[in-house]
Coordinates of C-alpha atoms and ligand atoms in Angstrom, one line a residue:
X1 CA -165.2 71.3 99.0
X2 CA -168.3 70.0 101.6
X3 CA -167.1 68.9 105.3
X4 CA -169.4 67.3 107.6
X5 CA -168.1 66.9 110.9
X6 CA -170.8 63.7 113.2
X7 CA -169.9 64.9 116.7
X8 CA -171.5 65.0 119.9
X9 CA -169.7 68.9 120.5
X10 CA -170.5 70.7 117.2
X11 CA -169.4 73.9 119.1
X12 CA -165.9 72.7 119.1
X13 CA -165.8 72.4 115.5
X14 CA -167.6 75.5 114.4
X15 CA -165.7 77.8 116.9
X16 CA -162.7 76.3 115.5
X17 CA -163.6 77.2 112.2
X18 CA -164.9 80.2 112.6
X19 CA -161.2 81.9 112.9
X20 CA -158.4 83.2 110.5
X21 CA -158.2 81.0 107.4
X22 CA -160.4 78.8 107.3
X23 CA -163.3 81.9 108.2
X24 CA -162.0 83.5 104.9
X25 CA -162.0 80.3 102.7
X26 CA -166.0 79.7 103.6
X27 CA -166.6 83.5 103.0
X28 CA -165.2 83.0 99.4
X29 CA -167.3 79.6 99.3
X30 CA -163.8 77.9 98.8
X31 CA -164.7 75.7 101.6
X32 CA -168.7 74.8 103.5
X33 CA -168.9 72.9 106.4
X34 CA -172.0 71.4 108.7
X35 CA -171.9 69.8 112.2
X36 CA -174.2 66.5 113.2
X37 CA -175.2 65.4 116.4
X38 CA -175.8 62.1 117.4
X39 CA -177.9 63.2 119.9
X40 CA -180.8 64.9 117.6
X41 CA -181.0 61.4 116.4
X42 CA -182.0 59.8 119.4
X43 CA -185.4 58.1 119.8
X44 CA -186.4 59.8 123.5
X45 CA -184.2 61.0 126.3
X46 CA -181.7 57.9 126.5
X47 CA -178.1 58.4 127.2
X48 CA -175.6 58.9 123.9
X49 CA -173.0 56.3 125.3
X50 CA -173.9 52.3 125.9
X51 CA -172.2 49.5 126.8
X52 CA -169.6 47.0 125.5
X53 CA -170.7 43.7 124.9
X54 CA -168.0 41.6 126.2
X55 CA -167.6 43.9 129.2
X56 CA -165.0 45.5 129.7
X57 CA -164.5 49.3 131.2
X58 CA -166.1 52.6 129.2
X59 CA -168.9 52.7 127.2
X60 CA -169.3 53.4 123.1
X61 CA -170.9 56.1 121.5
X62 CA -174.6 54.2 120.8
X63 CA -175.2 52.8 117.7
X64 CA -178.2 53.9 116.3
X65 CA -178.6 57.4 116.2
X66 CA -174.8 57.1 114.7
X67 CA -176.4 55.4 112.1
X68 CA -179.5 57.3 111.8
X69 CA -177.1 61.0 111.6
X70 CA -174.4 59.2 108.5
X71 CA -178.2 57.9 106.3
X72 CA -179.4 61.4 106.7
X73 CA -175.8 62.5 105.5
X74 CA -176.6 60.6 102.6
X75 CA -179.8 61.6 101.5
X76 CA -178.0 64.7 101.5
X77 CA -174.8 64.1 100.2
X78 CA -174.0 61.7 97.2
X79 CA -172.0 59.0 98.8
X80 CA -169.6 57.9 95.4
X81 CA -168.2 61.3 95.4
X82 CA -167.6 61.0 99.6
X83 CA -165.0 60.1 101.6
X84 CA -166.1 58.9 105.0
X85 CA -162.8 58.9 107.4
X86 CA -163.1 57.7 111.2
X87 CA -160.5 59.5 113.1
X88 CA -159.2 56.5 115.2
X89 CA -155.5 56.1 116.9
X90 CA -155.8 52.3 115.4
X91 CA -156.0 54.3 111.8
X92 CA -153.2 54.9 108.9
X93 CA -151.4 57.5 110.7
X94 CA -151.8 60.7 109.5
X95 CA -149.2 62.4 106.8
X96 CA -148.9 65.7 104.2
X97 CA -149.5 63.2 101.2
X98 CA -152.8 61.7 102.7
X99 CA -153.7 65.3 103.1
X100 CA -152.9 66.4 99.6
X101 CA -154.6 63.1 98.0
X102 CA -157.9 64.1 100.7
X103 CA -158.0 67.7 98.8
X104 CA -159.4 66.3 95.7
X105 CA -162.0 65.0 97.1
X106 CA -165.6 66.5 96.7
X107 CA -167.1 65.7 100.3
X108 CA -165.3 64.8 103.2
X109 CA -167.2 63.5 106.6
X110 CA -165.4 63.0 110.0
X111 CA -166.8 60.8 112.5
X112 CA -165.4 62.1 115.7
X113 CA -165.2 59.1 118.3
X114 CA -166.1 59.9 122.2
X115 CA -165.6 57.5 125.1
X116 CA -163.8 54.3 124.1
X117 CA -164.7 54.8 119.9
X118 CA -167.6 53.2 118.0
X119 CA -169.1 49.8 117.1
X120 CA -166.7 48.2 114.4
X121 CA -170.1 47.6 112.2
X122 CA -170.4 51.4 112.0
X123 CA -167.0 51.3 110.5
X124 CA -167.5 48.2 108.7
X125 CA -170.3 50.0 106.8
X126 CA -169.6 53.4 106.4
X127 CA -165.7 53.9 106.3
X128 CA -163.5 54.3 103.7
X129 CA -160.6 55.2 106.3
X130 CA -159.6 55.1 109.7
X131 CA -156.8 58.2 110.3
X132 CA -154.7 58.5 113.2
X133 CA -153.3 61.9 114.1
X134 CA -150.6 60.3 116.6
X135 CA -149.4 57.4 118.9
X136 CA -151.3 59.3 121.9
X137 CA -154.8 58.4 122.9
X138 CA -157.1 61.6 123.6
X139 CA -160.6 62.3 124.9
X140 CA -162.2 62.7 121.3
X141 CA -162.1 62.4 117.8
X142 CA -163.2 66.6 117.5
X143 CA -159.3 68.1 117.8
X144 CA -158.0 65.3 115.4
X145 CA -160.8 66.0 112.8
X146 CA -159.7 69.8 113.0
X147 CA -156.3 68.8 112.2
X148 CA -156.6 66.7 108.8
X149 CA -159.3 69.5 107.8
X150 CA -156.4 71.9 108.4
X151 CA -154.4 69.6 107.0
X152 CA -156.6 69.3 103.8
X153 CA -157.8 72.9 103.5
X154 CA -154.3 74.7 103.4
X155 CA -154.0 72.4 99.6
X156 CA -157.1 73.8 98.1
X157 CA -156.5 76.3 95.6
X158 CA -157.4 80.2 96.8
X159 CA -157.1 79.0 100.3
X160 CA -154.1 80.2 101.3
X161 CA -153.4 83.6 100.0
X162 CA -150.3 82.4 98.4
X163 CA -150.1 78.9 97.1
X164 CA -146.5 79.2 96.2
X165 CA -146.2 79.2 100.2
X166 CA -146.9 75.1 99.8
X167 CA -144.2 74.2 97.7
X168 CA -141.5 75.7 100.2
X169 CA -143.0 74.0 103.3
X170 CA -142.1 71.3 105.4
X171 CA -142.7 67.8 103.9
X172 CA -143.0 69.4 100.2
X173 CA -140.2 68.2 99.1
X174 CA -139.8 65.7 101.3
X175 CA -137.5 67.1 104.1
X176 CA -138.3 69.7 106.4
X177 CA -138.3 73.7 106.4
X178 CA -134.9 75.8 106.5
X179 CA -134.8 78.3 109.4
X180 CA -136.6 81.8 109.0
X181 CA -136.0 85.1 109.9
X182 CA -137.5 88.5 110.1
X183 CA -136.2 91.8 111.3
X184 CA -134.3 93.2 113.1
X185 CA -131.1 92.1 110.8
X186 CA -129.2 92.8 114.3
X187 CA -131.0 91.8 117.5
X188 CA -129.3 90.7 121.1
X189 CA -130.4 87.0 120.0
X190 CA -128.1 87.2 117.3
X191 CA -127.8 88.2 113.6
X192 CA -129.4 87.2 110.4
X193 CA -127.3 84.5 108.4
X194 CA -125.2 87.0 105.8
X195 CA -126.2 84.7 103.1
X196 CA -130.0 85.3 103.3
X197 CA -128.8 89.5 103.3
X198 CA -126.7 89.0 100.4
X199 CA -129.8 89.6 98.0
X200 CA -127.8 87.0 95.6
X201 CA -131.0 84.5 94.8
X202 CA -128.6 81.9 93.9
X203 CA -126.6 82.1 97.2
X204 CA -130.0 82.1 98.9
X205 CA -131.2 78.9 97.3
X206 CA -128.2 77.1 98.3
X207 CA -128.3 78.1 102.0
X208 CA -131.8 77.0 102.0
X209 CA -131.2 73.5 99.8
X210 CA -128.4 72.8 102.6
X211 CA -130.7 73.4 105.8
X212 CA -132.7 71.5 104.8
X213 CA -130.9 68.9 104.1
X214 CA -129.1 69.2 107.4
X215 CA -132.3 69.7 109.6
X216 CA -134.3 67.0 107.9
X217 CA -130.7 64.8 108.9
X218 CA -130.5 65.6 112.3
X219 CA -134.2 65.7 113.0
X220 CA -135.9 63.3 110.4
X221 CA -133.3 60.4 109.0
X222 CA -136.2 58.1 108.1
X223 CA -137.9 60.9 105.9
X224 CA -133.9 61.6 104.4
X225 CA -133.6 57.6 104.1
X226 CA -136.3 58.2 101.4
X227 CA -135.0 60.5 99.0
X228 CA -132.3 59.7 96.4
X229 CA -129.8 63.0 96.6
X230 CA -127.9 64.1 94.1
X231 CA -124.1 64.6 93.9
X232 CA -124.8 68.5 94.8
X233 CA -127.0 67.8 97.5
X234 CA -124.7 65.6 99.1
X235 CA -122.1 67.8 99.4
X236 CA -124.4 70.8 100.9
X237 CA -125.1 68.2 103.6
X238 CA -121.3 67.4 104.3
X239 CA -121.3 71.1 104.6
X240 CA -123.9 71.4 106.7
X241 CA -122.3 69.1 109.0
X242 CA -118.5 70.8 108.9
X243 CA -119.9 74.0 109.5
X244 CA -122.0 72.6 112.8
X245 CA -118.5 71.6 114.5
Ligands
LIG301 N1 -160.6 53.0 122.9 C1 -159.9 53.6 121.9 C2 -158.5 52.9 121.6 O1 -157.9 52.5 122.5 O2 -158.1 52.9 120.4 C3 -159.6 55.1 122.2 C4 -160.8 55.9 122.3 S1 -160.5 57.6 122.5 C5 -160.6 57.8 124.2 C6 -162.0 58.4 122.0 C7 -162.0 58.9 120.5 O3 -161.0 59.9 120.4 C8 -161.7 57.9 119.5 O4 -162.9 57.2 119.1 C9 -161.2 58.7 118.3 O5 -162.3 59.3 117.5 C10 -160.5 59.9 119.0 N2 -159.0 59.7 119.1 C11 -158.3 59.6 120.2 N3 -157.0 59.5 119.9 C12 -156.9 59.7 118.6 C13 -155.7 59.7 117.7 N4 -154.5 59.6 118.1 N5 -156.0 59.9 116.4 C14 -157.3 60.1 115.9 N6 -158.4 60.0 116.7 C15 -158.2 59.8 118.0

């Protein structure tokens, strides 16, 4: 799977990438990436950033070369197998399913907004989607672009060095991680709960089943509000709750 990152810090994105998992993934040619800049595709030295017609405060990343830097993309990149995502905080916000539907795609390309964003016929005419990582305005589109590729790249087979890890993770099954442990079994924070030492798989299941039913409760009703429990699970999660008071 291809990335193309359009942003005005390309150093941002490839010393992100460069690390841990992601490094390993383009070493096995799981994953490629490439960073454009705006700025190669400007006509002389003029500033990046222009002004808003209207008026208004800020400026907008300048037009032109941001077209100039996505036609190149295409003459590169066949745009019917591309998905062209604008990270925005006015996009679709952000979610594991977006991110496992995004992994079958052949070509991704981020446009990473600086200053107040872009001009809407930029987005008119290139998007498919605008993604919002949060309800929280920041400086650029660059860290928000890093975490749907994250996001993306943990559900592409090989990339993680177990995919079995996905199925047990938060929003997998629609509720959120039970609590981990490692050793010591004994520590001065506490002890490991005796069911996860009881090497009885069954016994393990169920402890886990229940935490996360009671975590995803207390923490998450709206993602519990969508799931239709069964008898069982309903009785691990009045469980849960008699054993918290
Ligand atoms: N004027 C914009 C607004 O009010 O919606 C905010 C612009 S922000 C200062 C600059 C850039 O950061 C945006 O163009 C976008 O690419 C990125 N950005 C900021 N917050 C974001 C968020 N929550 N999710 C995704 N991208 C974000």
């Amino acid at each position: 799977m291809n990335f193309t990152f359009i942003t005005l810090f390309p150093e941002i994105i490839k010393s992100a990438l460069n690390e841990s998992i992601t490094k390993r993934a383009i070493e096995k040619s799981l994953i490629s990436f490439q960073t454009i800049d705006p700025k190669d595709y400007l006509e002389s030295k003029e500033r990046i950033d222009d002004k808003v017609y209207g008026g208004g405060p800020g400026m907008l990343l300048k037009s032109e070369p941001l077209m100039k830097a996505l036609d190149d993309t295409f003459s590169k990149i066949d745009r019917s197998e591309s998905k062209t995502i604008y990270l925005s905080p006015k996009g679709n916000p952000f979610s594991q399913e977006t991110s496992e539907a995004l992994a079958l795609e052949k070509n991704i390309i981020f446009i990473c907004g600086r200053y107040e964003g872009i001009d809407q016929r930029i987005i008119d005419h290139y998007v498919d989607d605008e993604i919002s990582i949060g309800d929280y305005v920041l400086s650029g589109g660059e860290l928000p672009a890093l975490v749907v590729f994250d996001a993306i790249s943990r559900n592409i087979k090989g990339v993680l060095g177990d995919d079995a890890s996905l199925d047990q993770e938060s929003f997998s099954a629609g509720l959120l991680e039970y609590p981990q442990y490692t050793r010591p079994e004994k520590m001065k924070l506490g002890e490991v709960p005796k069911e996860l030492l009881s090497g009885n798989h069954a016994a393990i299941d169920k402890w886990r089943k229940k935490q996360m039913l009671g975590i995803t409760a207390l923490r998450r009703k709206d993602l519990l509000e969508k799931i239709k429990l069964s008898s069982e699970e309903k009785t691990l999660l009045e469980e849960f709750f008699d054993e918290l008071e």
